[in-house]
Amino acid sequence: MKEIQERDDRDRNRAVAPLRPADDALVLDSTSMTIEEVTIKALSYIEKKLSAE
């Protein structure tokens, strides 16, 4: 896990094309969620976005 965190930190802080979410991105932290919970939450985001259009 430490290696992944170090890689992500390098990617976020690099001088050229740093990795960052888009300004309108929705962030879904699935750290403590089951696959089913992630799916339900992601579908909720999608349904909300589609109903707003």
mmCIF file of C-alpha atoms in Angstrom:
data_model
loop_
_atom_site.group_PDB
_atom_site.id
_atom_site.type_symbol
_atom_site.label_atom_id
_atom_site.label_comp_id
_atom_site.label_asym_id
_atom_site.label_seq_id
_atom_site.Cartn_x
_atom_site.Cartn_y
_atom_site.Cartn_z
ATOM 1 C CA MET A 1 0.000 0.000 0.000
ATOM 2 C CA LYS A 2 2.876 2.372 0.761
ATOM 3 C CA GLU A 3 4.229 1.969 -2.781
ATOM 4 C CA ILE A 4 0.855 2.873 -4.255
ATOM 5 C CA GLN A 5 0.594 5.968 -2.050
ATOM 6 C CA GLU A 6 4.108 7.042 -3.058
ATOM 7 C CA ARG A 7 3.286 6.551 -6.744
ATOM 8 C CA ASP A 8 0.075 8.548 -6.407
ATOM 9 C CA ASP A 9 1.940 11.350 -4.624
ATOM 10 C CA ARG A 10 4.529 11.490 -7.418
ATOM 11 C CA ASP A 11 1.762 11.566 -10.027
ATOM 12 C CA ARG A 12 -0.088 14.413 -8.275
ATOM 13 C CA ASN A 13 3.046 16.519 -7.792
ATOM 14 C CA ARG A 14 4.915 16.064 -11.069
ATOM 15 C CA ALA A 15 5.764 19.249 -12.988
ATOM 16 C CA VAL A 16 4.269 18.136 -16.305
ATOM 17 C CA ALA A 17 0.617 17.066 -16.490
ATOM 18 C CA PRO A 18 0.026 16.325 -12.804
ATOM 19 C CA LEU A 19 -2.676 13.775 -12.131
ATOM 20 C CA ARG A 20 -5.775 15.388 -10.682
ATOM 21 C CA PRO A 21 -9.531 14.928 -10.932
ATOM 22 C CA ALA A 22 -11.457 17.040 -13.411
ATOM 23 C CA ASP A 23 -13.119 20.142 -11.977
ATOM 24 C CA ASP A 24 -16.546 18.512 -12.312
ATOM 25 C CA ALA A 25 -15.473 15.048 -11.134
ATOM 26 C CA LEU A 26 -17.412 13.127 -8.525
ATOM 27 C CA VAL A 27 -15.110 11.310 -6.123
ATOM 28 C CA LEU A 28 -16.279 7.980 -4.748
ATOM 29 C CA ASP A 29 -14.098 6.758 -1.891
ATOM 30 C CA SER A 30 -14.719 3.022 -1.867
ATOM 31 C CA THR A 31 -12.155 2.238 0.837
ATOM 32 C CA SER A 32 -14.626 0.795 3.340
ATOM 33 C CA MET A 33 -17.387 -0.182 0.912
ATOM 34 C CA THR A 34 -18.371 -3.530 -0.530
ATOM 35 C CA ILE A 35 -18.567 -4.021 -4.285
ATOM 36 C CA GLU A 36 -22.353 -3.909 -4.022
ATOM 37 C CA GLU A 37 -22.261 -0.619 -2.080
ATOM 38 C CA VAL A 38 -19.886 0.920 -4.635
ATOM 39 C CA THR A 39 -22.152 -0.182 -7.477
ATOM 40 C CA ILE A 40 -25.239 1.263 -5.804
ATOM 41 C CA LYS A 41 -23.505 4.580 -5.091
ATOM 42 C CA ALA A 42 -22.073 4.844 -8.620
ATOM 43 C CA LEU A 43 -25.488 4.115 -10.139
ATOM 44 C CA SER A 44 -26.975 6.756 -7.849
ATOM 45 C CA TYR A 45 -24.501 9.337 -9.188
ATOM 46 C CA ILE A 46 -25.328 8.335 -12.769
ATOM 47 C CA GLU A 47 -29.099 8.464 -12.237
ATOM 48 C CA LYS A 48 -28.827 11.874 -10.566
ATOM 49 C CA LYS A 49 -26.726 13.248 -13.432
ATOM 50 C CA LEU A 50 -29.042 11.858 -16.116
ATOM 51 C CA SER A 51 -32.186 13.194 -14.422
ATOM 52 C CA ALA A 52 -30.638 16.689 -14.251
ATOM 53 C CA GLU A 53 -30.161 16.824 -18.030
#
